[in-house]
mmCIF file of C-alpha atoms in Angstrom:
data_model
loop_
_atom_site.group_PDB
_atom_site.id
_atom_site.type_symbol
_atom_site.label_atom_id
_atom_site.label_comp_id
_atom_site.label_asym_id
_atom_site.label_seq_id
_atom_site.Cartn_x
_atom_site.Cartn_y
_atom_site.Cartn_z
ATOM 1 C CA MET C 1 84.597 -0.977 123.675
ATOM 2 C CA LYS C 2 83.765 3.009 123.167
ATOM 3 C CA SER C 3 85.170 4.562 119.901
ATOM 4 C CA SER C 4 87.810 7.819 120.357
ATOM 5 C CA PHE C 5 85.698 9.953 119.454
ATOM 6 C CA GLN C 6 83.221 8.803 121.928
ATOM 7 C CA GLU C 7 85.026 9.352 125.057
ATOM 8 C CA ILE C 8 86.141 12.318 124.073
ATOM 9 C CA SER C 9 82.385 13.221 123.432
ATOM 10 C CA ASP C 10 81.437 11.940 126.775
ATOM 11 C CA ALA C 11 84.449 13.343 128.482
ATOM 12 C CA PHE C 12 83.784 17.645 127.551
ATOM 13 C CA GLN C 13 79.307 16.826 127.727
ATOM 14 C CA PRO C 14 77.098 18.433 128.030
ATOM 15 C CA GLY C 15 79.475 21.562 129.265
ATOM 16 C CA TYR C 16 80.875 21.692 125.938
ATOM 17 C CA ASN C 17 79.528 21.362 121.943
ATOM 18 C CA VAL C 18 81.893 18.918 120.868
ATOM 19 C CA ASN C 19 83.256 18.756 117.279
ATOM 20 C CA PHE C 20 85.628 17.303 114.758
ATOM 21 C CA SER C 21 86.814 17.716 111.449
ATOM 22 C CA ILE C 22 89.076 15.957 109.667
ATOM 23 C CA GLU C 23 91.729 18.445 108.639
ATOM 24 C CA LYS C 24 94.992 16.839 106.795
ATOM 25 C CA PRO C 25 95.778 14.187 105.414
ATOM 26 C CA ASP C 26 98.034 12.086 108.087
ATOM 27 C CA GLY C 27 94.409 11.185 109.721
ATOM 28 C CA SER C 28 94.996 14.361 111.966
ATOM 29 C CA ILE C 29 91.834 15.822 113.428
ATOM 30 C CA LEU C 30 90.629 19.549 114.905
ATOM 31 C CA LEU C 31 89.125 19.132 118.111
ATOM 32 C CA THR C 32 86.782 21.956 118.206
ATOM 33 C CA LEU C 33 85.060 22.698 122.807
ATOM 34 C CA THR C 34 82.441 25.085 122.253
ATOM 35 C CA GLY C 35 80.897 26.911 125.441
ATOM 36 C CA ALA C 36 78.588 29.317 126.315
ATOM 37 C CA GLN C 37 80.961 32.061 125.752
ATOM 38 C CA GLY C 38 82.591 30.600 122.712
ATOM 39 C CA VAL C 39 85.453 28.373 121.448
ATOM 40 C CA ALA C 40 87.000 27.318 124.328
ATOM 41 C CA VAL C 41 89.221 24.822 122.720
ATOM 42 C CA LYS C 42 90.872 23.843 119.063
ATOM 43 C CA ARG C 43 93.925 20.847 119.001
ATOM 44 C CA TYR C 44 94.943 18.438 116.767
ATOM 45 C CA ILE C 45 94.849 15.511 117.302
ATOM 46 C CA SER C 46 97.177 13.464 115.525
ATOM 47 C CA ALA C 47 96.309 10.016 114.894
ATOM 48 C CA ALA C 48 98.636 8.270 117.137
ATOM 49 C CA GLN C 49 96.687 10.033 119.402
ATOM 50 C CA TRP C 50 93.160 8.698 119.097
ATOM 51 C CA ARG C 51 94.142 5.832 117.779
ATOM 52 C CA ASP C 52 96.432 4.395 121.110
ATOM 53 C CA GLN C 53 94.375 4.659 124.799
ATOM 54 C CA THR C 54 96.955 6.070 126.207
ATOM 55 C CA GLN C 55 97.733 8.742 124.726
ATOM 56 C CA LEU C 56 93.668 9.577 124.021
ATOM 57 C CA GLN C 57 93.279 9.555 127.829
ATOM 58 C CA ARG C 58 96.595 12.006 128.356
ATOM 59 C CA LEU C 59 94.751 13.843 126.074
ATOM 60 C CA ILE C 60 91.511 14.581 127.659
ATOM 61 C CA THR C 61 93.117 15.488 131.043
ATOM 62 C CA SER C 62 95.586 17.833 129.271
ATOM 63 C CA LEU C 63 92.482 19.252 128.144
ATOM 64 C CA LYS C 64 91.032 18.761 131.218
ATOM 65 C CA PHE C 65 93.570 20.623 132.972
ATOM 66 C CA SER C 66 93.918 23.548 130.516
ATOM 67 C CA LEU C 67 90.103 23.946 130.843
ATOM 68 C CA ALA C 68 90.316 24.357 134.510
ATOM 69 C CA ILE C 69 92.846 26.760 134.505
ATOM 70 C CA GLU C 70 91.912 29.005 131.977
ATOM 71 C CA TYR C 71 88.388 28.895 133.142
ATOM 72 C CA GLY C 72 88.487 28.305 136.739
ATOM 73 C CA GLU C 73 86.260 25.532 136.279
ATOM 74 C CA PRO C 74 85.971 22.222 138.401
ATOM 75 C CA PRO C 75 87.472 19.964 139.424
ATOM 76 C CA LEU C 76 90.907 20.651 138.310
ATOM 77 C CA PRO C 77 93.050 17.333 138.488
ATOM 78 C CA THR C 78 95.157 15.941 141.059
ATOM 79 C CA ALA C 79 99.037 15.254 140.598
ATOM 80 C CA GLY C 80 97.532 11.609 141.777
ATOM 81 C CA GLU C 81 94.837 11.986 139.179
ATOM 82 C CA LEU C 82 97.954 13.246 136.812
ATOM 83 C CA ARG C 83 100.694 10.707 137.516
ATOM 84 C CA PRO C 84 98.733 7.562 136.215
ATOM 85 C CA ALA C 85 97.993 9.029 133.260
ATOM 86 C CA LEU C 86 102.272 10.665 132.521
ATOM 87 C CA TRP C 87 103.810 7.751 134.127
ATOM 88 C CA ARG C 88 105.403 5.655 131.654
ATOM 89 C CA PRO C 89 107.574 2.663 132.039
ATOM 90 C CA ARG C 90 111.333 2.752 130.119
ATOM 91 C CA PRO C 91 111.882 0.223 127.869
#
């Protein structure tokens, strides 16, 4: 099983330089994605997000979607691709 850091790196490389910084005592990490035009994304990732596989996949999908909108980069996730990541059964 890959580490969360490796999964995030694999999802955005080679298009972006991926940097992680431990910023807060609660375990949150600052993710910075830098492309040819400079910093594209800075986002805090909570400890819960990077430790839980479902939340991690939601984060990756969300970041890809945001980048696609901001920079017009393919592939733009379709509703069918987003739905599994966002759907969660109610208790």
